[in-house]
Short mmCIF file of C-alpha atoms in Angstrom, two decimals:
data_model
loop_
_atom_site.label_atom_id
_atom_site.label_comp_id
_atom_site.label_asym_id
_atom_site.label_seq_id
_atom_site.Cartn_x
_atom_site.Cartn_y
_atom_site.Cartn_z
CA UNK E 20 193.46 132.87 -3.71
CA UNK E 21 190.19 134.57 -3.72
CA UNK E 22 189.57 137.10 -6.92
CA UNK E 23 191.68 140.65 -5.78
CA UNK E 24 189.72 143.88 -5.24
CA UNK E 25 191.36 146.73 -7.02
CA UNK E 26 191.26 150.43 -5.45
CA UNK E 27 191.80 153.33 -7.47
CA UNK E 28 194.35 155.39 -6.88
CA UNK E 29 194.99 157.87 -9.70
CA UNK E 30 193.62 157.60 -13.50
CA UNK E 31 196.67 155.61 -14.14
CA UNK E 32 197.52 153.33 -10.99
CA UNK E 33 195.60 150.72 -9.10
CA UNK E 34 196.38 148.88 -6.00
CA UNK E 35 195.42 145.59 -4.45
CA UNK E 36 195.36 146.05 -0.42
CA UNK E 37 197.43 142.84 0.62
CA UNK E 38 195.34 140.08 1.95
CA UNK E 39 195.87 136.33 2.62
CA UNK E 40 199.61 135.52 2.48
CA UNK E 41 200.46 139.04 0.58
CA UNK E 42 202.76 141.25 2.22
CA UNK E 43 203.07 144.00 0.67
CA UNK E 44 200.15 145.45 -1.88
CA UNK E 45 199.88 144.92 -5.74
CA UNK E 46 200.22 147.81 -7.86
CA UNK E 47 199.25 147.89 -11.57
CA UNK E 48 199.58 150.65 -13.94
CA UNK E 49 196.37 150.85 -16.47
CA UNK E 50 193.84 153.23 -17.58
CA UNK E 51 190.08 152.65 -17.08
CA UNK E 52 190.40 150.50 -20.18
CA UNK E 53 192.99 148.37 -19.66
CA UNK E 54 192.44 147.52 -16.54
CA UNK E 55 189.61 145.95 -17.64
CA UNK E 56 191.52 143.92 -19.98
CA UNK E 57 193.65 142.31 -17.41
CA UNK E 58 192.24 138.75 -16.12
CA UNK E 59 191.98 137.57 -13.00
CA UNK E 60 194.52 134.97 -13.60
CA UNK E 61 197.14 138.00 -14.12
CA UNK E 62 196.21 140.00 -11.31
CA UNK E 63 196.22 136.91 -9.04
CA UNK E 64 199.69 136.20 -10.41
CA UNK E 65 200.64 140.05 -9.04
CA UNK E 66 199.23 138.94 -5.69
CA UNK E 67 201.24 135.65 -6.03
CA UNK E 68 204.36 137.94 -6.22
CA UNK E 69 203.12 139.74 -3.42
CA UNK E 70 203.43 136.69 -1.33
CA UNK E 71 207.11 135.47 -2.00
CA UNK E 72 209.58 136.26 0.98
CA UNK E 73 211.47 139.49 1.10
CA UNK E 74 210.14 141.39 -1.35
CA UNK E 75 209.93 145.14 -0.86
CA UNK E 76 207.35 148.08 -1.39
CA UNK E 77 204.65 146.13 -3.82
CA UNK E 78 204.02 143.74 -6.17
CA UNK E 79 204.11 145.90 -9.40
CA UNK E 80 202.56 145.63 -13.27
CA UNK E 81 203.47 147.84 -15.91
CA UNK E 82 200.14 149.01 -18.58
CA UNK E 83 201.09 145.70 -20.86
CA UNK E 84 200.86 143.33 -18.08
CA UNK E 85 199.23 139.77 -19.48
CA UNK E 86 199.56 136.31 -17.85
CA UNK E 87 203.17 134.44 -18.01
CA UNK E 88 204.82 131.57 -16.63
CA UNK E 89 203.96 132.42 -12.57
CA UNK E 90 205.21 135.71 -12.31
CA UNK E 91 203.29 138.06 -15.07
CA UNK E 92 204.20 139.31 -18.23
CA UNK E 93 205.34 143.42 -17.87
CA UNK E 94 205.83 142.28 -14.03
CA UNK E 95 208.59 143.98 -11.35
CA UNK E 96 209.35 142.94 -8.00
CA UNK E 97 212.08 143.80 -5.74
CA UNK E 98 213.80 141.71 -3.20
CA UNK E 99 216.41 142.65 -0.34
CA UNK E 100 218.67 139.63 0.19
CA UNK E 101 219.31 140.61 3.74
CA UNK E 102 215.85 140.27 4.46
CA UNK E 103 215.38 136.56 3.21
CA UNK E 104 214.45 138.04 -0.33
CA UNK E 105 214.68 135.85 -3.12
CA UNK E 106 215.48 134.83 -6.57
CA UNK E 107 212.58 133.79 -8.76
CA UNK E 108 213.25 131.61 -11.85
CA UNK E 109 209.55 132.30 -12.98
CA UNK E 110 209.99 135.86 -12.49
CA UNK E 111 213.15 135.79 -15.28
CA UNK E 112 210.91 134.26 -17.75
CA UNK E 113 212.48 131.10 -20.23
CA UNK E 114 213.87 134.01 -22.38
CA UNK E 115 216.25 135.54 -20.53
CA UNK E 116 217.41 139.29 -21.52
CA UNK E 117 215.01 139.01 -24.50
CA UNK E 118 215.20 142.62 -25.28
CA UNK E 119 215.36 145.20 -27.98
CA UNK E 120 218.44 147.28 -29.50
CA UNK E 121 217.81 149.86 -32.09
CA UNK E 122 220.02 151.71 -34.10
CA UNK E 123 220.06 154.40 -36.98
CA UNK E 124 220.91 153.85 -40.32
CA UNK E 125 221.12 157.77 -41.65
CA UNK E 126 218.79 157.17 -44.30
CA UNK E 127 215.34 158.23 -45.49
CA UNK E 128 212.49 156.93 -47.24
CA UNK E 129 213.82 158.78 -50.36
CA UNK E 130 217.27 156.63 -50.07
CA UNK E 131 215.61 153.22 -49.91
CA UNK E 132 212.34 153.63 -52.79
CA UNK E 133 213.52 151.81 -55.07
CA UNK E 134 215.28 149.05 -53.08
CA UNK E 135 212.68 148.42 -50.45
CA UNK E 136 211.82 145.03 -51.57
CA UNK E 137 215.49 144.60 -52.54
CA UNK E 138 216.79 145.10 -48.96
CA UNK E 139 213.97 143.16 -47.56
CA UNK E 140 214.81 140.08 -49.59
CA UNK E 141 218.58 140.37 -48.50
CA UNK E 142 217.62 140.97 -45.22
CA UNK E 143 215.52 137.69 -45.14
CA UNK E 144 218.53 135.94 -47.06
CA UNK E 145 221.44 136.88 -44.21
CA UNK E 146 219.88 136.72 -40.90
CA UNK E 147 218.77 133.38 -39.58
CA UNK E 148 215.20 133.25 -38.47
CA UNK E 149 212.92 130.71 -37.32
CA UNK E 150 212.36 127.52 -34.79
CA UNK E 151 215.58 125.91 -34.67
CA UNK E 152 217.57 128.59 -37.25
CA UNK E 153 221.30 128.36 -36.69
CA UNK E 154 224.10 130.51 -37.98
CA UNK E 155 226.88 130.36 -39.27
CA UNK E 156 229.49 130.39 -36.03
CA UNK E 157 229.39 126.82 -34.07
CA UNK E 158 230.84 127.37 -30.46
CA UNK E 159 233.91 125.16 -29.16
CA UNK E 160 233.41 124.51 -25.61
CA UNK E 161 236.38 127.05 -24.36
CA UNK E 162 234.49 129.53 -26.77
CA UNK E 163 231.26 128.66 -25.36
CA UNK E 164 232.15 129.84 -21.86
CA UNK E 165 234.20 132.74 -22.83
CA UNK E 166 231.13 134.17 -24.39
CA UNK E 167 229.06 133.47 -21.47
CA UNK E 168 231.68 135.60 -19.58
CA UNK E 169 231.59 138.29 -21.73
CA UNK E 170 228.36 139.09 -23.19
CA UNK E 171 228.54 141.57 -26.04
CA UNK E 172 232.42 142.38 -25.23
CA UNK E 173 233.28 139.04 -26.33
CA UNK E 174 231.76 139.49 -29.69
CA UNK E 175 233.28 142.82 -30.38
CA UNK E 176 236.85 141.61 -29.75
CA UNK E 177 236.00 139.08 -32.46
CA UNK E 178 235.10 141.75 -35.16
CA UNK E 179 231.06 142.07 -34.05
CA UNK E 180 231.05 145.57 -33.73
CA UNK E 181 232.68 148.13 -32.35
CA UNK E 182 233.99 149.50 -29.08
CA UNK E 183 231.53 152.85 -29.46
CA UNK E 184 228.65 150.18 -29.49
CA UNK E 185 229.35 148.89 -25.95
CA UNK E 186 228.54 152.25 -24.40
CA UNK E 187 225.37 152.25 -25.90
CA UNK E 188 224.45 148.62 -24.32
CA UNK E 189 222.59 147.75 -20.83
CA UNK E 190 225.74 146.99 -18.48
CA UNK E 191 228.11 148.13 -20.85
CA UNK E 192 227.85 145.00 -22.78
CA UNK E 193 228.57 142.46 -20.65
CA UNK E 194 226.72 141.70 -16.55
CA UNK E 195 229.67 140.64 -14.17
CA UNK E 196 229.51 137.48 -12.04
CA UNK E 197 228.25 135.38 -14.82
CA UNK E 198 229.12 131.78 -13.84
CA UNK E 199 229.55 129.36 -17.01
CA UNK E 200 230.00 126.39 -15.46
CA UNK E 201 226.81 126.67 -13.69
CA UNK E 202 225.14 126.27 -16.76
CA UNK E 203 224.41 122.88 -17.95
CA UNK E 204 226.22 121.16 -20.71
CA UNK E 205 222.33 121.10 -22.78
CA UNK E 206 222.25 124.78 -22.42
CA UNK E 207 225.21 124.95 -24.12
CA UNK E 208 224.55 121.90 -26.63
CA UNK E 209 221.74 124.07 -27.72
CA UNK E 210 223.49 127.01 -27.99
CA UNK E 211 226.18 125.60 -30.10
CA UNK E 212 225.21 127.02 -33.38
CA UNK E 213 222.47 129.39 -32.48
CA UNK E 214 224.64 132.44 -32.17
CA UNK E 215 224.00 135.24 -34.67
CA UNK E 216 220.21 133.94 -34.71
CA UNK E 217 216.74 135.61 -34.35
CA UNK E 218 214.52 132.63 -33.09
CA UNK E 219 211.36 132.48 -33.71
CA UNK E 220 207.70 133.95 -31.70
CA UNK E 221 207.60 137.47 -31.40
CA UNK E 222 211.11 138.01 -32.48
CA UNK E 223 211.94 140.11 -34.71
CA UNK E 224 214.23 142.42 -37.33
CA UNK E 225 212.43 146.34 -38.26
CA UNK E 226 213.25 148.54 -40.41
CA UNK E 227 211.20 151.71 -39.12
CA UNK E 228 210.59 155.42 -39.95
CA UNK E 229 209.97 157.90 -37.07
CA UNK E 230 206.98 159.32 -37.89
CA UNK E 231 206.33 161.31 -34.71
CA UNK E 232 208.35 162.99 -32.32
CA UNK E 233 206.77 164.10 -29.31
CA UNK E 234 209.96 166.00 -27.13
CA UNK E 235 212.37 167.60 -29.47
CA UNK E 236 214.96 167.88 -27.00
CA UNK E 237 215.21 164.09 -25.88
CA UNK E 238 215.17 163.22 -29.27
CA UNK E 239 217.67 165.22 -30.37
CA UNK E 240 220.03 164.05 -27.59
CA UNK E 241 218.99 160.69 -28.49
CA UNK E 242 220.12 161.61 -32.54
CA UNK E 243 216.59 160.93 -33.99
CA UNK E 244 214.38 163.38 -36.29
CA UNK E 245 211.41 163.04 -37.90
CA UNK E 246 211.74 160.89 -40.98
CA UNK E 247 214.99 159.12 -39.73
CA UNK E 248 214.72 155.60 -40.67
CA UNK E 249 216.18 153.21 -37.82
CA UNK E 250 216.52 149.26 -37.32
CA UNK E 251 215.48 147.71 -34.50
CA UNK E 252 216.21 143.72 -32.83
CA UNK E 253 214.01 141.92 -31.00
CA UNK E 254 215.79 138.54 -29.41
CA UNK E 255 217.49 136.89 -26.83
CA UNK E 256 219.51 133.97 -25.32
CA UNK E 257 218.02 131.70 -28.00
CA UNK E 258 218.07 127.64 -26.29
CA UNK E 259 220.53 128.49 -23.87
CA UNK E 260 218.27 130.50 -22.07
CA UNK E 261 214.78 128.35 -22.32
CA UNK E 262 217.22 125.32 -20.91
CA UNK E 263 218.69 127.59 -17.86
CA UNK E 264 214.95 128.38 -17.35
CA UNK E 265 214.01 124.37 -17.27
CA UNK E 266 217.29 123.11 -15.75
CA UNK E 267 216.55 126.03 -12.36
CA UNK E 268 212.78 126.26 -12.32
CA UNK E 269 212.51 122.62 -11.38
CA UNK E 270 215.45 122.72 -9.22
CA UNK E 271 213.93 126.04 -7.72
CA UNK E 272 210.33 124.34 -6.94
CA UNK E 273 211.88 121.39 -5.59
CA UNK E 274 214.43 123.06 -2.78
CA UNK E 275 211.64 126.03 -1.98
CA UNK E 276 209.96 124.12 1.00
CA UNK E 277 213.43 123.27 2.36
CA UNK E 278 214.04 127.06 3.36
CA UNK E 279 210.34 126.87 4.30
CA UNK E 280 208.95 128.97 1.49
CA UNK E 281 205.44 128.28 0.23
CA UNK E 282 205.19 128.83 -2.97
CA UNK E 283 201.32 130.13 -3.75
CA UNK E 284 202.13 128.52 -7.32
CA UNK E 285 204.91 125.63 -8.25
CA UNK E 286 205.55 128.40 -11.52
CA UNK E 287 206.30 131.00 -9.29
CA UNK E 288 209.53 128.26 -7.95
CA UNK E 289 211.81 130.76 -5.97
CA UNK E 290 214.80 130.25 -3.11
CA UNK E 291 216.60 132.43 -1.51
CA UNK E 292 219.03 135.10 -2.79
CA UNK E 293 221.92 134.08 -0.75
CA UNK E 294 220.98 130.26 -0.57
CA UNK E 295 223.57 128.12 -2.81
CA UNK E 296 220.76 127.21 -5.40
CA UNK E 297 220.30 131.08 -5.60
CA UNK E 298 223.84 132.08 -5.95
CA UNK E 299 223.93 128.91 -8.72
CA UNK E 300 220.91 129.82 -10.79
CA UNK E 301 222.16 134.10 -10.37
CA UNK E 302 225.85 133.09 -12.04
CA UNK E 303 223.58 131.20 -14.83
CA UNK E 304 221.27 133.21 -15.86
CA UNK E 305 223.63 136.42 -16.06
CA UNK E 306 225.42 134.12 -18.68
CA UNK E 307 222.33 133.52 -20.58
CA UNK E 308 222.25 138.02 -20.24
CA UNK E 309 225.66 137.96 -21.53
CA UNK E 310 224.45 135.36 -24.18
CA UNK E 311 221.65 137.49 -25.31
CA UNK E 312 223.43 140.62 -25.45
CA UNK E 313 226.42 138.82 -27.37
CA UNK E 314 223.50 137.31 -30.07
CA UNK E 315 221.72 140.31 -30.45
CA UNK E 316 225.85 142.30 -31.27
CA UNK E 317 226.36 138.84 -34.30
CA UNK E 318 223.11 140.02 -35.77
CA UNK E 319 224.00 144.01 -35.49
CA UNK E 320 227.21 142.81 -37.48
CA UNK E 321 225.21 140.96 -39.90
CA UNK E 322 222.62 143.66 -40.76
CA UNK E 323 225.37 146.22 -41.02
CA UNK E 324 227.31 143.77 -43.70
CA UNK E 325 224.24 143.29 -45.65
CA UNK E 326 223.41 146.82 -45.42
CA UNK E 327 227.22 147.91 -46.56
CA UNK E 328 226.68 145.96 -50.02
CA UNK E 329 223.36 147.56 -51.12
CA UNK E 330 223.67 151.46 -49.08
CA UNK E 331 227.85 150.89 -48.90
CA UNK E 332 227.90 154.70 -47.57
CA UNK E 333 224.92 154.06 -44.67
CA UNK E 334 226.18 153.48 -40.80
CA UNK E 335 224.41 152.09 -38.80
CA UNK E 336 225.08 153.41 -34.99
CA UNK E 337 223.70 152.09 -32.29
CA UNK E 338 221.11 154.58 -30.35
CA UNK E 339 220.58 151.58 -27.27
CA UNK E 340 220.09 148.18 -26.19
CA UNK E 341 217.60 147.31 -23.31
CA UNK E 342 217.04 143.81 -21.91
CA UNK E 343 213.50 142.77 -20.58
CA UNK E 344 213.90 139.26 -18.55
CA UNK E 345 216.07 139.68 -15.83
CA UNK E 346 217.26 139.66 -12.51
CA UNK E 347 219.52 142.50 -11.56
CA UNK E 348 221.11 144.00 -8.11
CA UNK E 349 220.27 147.61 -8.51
CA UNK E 350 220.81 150.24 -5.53
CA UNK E 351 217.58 152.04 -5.04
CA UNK E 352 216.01 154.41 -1.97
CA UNK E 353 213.86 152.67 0.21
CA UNK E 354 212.44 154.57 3.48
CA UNK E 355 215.01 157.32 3.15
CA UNK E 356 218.18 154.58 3.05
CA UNK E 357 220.03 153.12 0.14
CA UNK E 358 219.92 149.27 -0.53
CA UNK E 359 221.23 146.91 -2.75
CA UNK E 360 218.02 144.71 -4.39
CA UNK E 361 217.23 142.31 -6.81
CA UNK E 362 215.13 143.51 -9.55
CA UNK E 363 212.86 141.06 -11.31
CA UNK E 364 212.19 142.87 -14.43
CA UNK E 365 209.68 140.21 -16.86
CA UNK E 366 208.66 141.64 -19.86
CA UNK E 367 209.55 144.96 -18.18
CA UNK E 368 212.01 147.59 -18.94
CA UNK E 369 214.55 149.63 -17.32
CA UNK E 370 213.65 153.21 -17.14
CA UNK E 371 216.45 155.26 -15.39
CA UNK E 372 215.86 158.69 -15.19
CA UNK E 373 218.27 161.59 -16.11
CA UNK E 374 221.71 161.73 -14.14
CA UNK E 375 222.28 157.62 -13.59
CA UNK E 376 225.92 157.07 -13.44
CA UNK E 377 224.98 153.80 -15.42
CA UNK E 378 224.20 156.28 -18.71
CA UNK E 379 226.43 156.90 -21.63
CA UNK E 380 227.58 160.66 -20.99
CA UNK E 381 225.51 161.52 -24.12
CA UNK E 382 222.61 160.38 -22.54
CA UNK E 383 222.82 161.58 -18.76
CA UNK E 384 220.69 164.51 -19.52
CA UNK E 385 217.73 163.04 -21.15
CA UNK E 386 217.34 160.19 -19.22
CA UNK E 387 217.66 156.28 -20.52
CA UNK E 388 216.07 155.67 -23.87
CA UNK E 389 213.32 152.94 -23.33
CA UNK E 390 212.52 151.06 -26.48
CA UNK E 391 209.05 149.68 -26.53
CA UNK E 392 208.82 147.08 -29.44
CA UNK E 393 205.75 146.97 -31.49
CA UNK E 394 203.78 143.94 -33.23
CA UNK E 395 204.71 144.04 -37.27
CA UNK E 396 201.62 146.05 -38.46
CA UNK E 397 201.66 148.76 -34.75
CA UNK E 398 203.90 151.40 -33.74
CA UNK E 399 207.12 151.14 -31.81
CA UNK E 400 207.79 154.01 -29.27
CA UNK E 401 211.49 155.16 -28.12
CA UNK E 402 210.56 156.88 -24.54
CA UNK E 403 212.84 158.55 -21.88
CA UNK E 404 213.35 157.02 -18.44
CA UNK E 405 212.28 159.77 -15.71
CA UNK E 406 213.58 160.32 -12.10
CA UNK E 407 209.67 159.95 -10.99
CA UNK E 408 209.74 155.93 -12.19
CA UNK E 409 212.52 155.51 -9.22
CA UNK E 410 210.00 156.32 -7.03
CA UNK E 411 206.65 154.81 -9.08
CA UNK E 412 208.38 151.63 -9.69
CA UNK E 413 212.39 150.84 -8.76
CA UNK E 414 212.82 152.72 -12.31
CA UNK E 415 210.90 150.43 -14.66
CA UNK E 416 208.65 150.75 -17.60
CA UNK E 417 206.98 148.27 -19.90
CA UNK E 418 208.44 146.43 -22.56
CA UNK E 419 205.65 146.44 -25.57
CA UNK E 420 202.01 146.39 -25.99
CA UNK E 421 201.64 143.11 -24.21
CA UNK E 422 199.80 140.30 -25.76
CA UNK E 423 195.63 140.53 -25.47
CA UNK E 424 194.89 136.69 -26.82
CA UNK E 425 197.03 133.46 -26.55
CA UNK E 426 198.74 131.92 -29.69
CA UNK E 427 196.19 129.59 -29.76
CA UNK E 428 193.29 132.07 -29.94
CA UNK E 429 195.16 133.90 -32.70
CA UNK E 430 195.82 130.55 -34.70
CA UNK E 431 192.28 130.41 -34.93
CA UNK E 432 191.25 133.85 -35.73
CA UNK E 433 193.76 134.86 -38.18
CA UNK E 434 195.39 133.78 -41.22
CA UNK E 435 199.45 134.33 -41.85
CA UNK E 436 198.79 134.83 -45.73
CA UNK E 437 195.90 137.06 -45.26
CA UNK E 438 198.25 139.13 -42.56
CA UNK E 439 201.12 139.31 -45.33
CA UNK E 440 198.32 140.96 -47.94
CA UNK E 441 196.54 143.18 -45.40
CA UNK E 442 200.18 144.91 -44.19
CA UNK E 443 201.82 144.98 -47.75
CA UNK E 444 198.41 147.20 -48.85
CA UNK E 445 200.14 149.34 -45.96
CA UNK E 446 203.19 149.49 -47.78
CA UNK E 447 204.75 146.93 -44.99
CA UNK E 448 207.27 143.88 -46.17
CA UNK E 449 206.45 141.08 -43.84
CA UNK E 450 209.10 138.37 -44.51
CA UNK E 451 209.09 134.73 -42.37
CA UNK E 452 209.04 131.42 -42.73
CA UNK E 453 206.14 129.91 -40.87
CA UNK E 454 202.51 131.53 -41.63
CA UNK E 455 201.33 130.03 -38.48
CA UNK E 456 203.97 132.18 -36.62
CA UNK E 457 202.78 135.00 -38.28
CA UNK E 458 199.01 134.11 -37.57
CA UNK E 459 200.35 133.85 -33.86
CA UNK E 460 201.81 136.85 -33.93
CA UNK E 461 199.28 138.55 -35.61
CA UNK E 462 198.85 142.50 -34.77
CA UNK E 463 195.26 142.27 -33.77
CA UNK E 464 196.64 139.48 -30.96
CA UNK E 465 198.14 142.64 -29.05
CA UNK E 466 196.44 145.27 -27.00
CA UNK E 467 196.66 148.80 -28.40
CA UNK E 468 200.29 149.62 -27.84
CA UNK E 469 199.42 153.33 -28.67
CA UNK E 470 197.61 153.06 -24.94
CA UNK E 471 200.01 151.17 -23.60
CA UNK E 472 202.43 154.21 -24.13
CA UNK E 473 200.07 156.66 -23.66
CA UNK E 474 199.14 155.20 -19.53
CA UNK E 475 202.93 154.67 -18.89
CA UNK E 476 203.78 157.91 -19.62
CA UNK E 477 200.69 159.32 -18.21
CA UNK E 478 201.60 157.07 -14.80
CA UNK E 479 205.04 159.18 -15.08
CA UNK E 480 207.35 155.80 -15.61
CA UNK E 481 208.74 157.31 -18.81
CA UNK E 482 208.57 160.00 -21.16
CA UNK E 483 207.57 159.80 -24.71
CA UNK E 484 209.92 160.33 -27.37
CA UNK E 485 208.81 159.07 -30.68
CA UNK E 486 206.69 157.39 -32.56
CA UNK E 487 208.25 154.43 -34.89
CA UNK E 488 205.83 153.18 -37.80
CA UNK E 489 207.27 149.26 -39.64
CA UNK E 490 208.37 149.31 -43.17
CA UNK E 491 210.32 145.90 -43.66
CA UNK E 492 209.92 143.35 -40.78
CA UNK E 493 211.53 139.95 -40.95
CA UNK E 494 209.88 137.77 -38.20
CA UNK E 495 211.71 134.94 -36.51
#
């Protein structure tokens, strides 16, 4: 594919006129200066997208948009089934419903001086992190699929939580049509013993203090003040979800050219929606969503045990849970009409606006709180979905800063000891177990999330809320 042209068409938004096989335009959400920090390679994998059958309005890529597996990295793409759309297993990502759930703690700075370094080490001590980390629940097979059926729900009934924290969760805890046994019996070897766990890359455990708030009357509905100190999770669907990536990707590339689809790139392996390998791979991976959102309710109910024996009068209540690789039928106005669409959301997040029937009551006014994770040493924002992003974007926002160098780049340029000693000067607890993870993950390998927030709310796909700065991160 020859290198795109971009056209400006506001300070914040930038479109790529389809050409070749493109049917519909690419759309990318930057300032002057980020735009210039997207590749080629990234915005030919927009135009990619831009090519794959069915897919409606544009090709779209949110201010932290960075190369992926096929389908970008901060990436969204709609598809109407009744139009031939399809499913993409490259625009899900290996981590599916990787995502981010915050919640507060009611304390301040004040409460937690002089045990800082106490609940760090604790913290470190009680929740799994790292390659391979397991935990302390191993899966029979009836338990395995019951799980996959019933996402966060499932792990509630069984003491994980409680019923007020399923109201604060993406789909109410749990995505419907999730189809176990089309998930292979690997997935679920791997997942065996992986439940309650963090992983490993950019996944994480924060402790953070809002230092900023920027609209006093979203984040007042949301329950946040200045000085509140929260805890945020970053994971997923651990190995079940990297093996429902491998098991459908190669399945996906293989069938494509049967229903005559050309895929511009084997990553990008899609079918159709409706096709049986579509329906198959659509009942997985919503039980590697429900797997996700079940992991990330274990590790709530960890934190909030370890947090009950050193601040026994603390609770810890969920504010929200958002999920950023996945594929979701969503209704949304196109051309003056309602239709029902699959949403590829990678390394993108949902941003409904204020009034969505799929909002806790609490939070129908405001708009859907959009959690934008930071990188250990940066900020973390909490934005506001807006009724503009239906319009900008099928209701999307992005998902983080977005990475600016590959692990390999970052290997070589930093040093995980050094990073340790630079952030602890800060007053920041870094606590993992592999320096070269941390040299991977390194702050300076991301691009200036501060901007990132600052375009997307400037491009009108959220609102900001408030600014999160790290105290105690433990990195998987």
């Amino acid at each position: 594919m020859a290198k795109p042209e971009l056209k400006r068409v506001s300070e914040y938004c930038w479109r790529i006129e389809p050409f070749g096989r493109m049917t519909v335009p690419g759309v990318i959400f930057a300032d002057h200066n980020l735009i210039n920090d997207i590749d080629e390679k990234t915005m030919s994998q927009v135009c990619n997208v831009a090519a794959l059958p069915g897919i409606v309005k544009a090709s779209f890529a949110m201010p932290d948009a960075h190369m992926g597996y096929g389908f970008c990295i901060g990436g969204v793409a709609a598809f109407d089934p009744d139009a031939g759309g399809v499913i993409s297993g490259g625009g899900v990502g290996f981590d599916i419903s990787c995502g981010v759930r915050t919640f507060h703690t009611g304390l301040t700075l004040d409460d937690i001086k002089s045990n800082k370094e106490k609940l760090a080490d604790a913290l470190f001590r009680d929740i799994p992190a790292g390659v391979g980390s397991t935990g302390t629940i191993s899966l029979t097979n009836e338990a395995m699929d019951n799980m996959l059926a019933g996402g966060a729900v499932w792990a509630v009934e069984r003491g994980f939580g409680t019923k007020e924290d399923l109201d604060y969760i993406e789909e109410h805890g749990v995505i419907k049509g999730a189809n176990p046994a089309k998930v292979s019996a690997d997935a679920k070897r791997r997942q065996r013993d992986e439940m309650g766990t963090l992983g490993s890359g950019n996944h994480y455990l924060e402790m953070q203090r809002v230092a900023e708030i920027y609209d006093t009357q979203i984040a007042e509905g949301f329950g946040i003040k200045k000085g509140d100190l929260l805890i945020s999770i970053h994971c997923g669907s651990r190995g079940l979800g990297h093996q429902i990536g491998t098991d459908y990707l190669r399945q996906m590339a293989n069938d494509a050219p049967k229903y005559g689809i050309e895929l511009p790139d084997r990553e990008l392996a899609s079918v159709p929606i409706n096709s049986p390998l579509g329906q198959d791979y659509l009942g997985a991976m919503r039980a590697g969503i429900n797997c996700a959102l079940a992991n990330r309710q274990i590790l709530t109910a960890l934190v909030r045990k370890t947090f009950a024996k050193i601040f026994p009068k603390a609770e810890l209540k969920m504010l929200y849970d958002v999920s950023h690789n996945t594929a979701k039928i969503e209704a949304h106005e196109v051309d003056g009409k309602m239709k029902e669409l699959l949403i590829h959301r990678k390394g993108a997040t949902r941003s409904f606006g204020p009034g969505s029937s799929d909002l806790p009551a609490r939070y129908k006014p405001f708009g859907q709180p959009v959690l934008i994770g930071g990188s250990m040493g940066t900020a973390s924002y909490i934005l506001a979905g807006t009724t503009e992003s239906e319009n900008l974007a099928f209701s999307s926002a992005c998902h983080g800063a977005g990475r600016s160098m590959s692990r390999t780049a970052a290997t070589k340029k930093y040093q995980g000891n050094q990073i340790v000693k630079d952030l602890a000067q800060r007053k920041i607890i870094i606590k993992s177990r592999s320096m070269r993870g941390l040299a991977e993950e390194a702050p300076g390998a991301y691009k200036n999330v501060s901007a990132v927030v600052e375009a997307t709310a400037n491009a009108g796909l959220a609102k900001k809320v408030a600014r999160l700065t790290p105290l105690i991160c433990v990195k998987g």
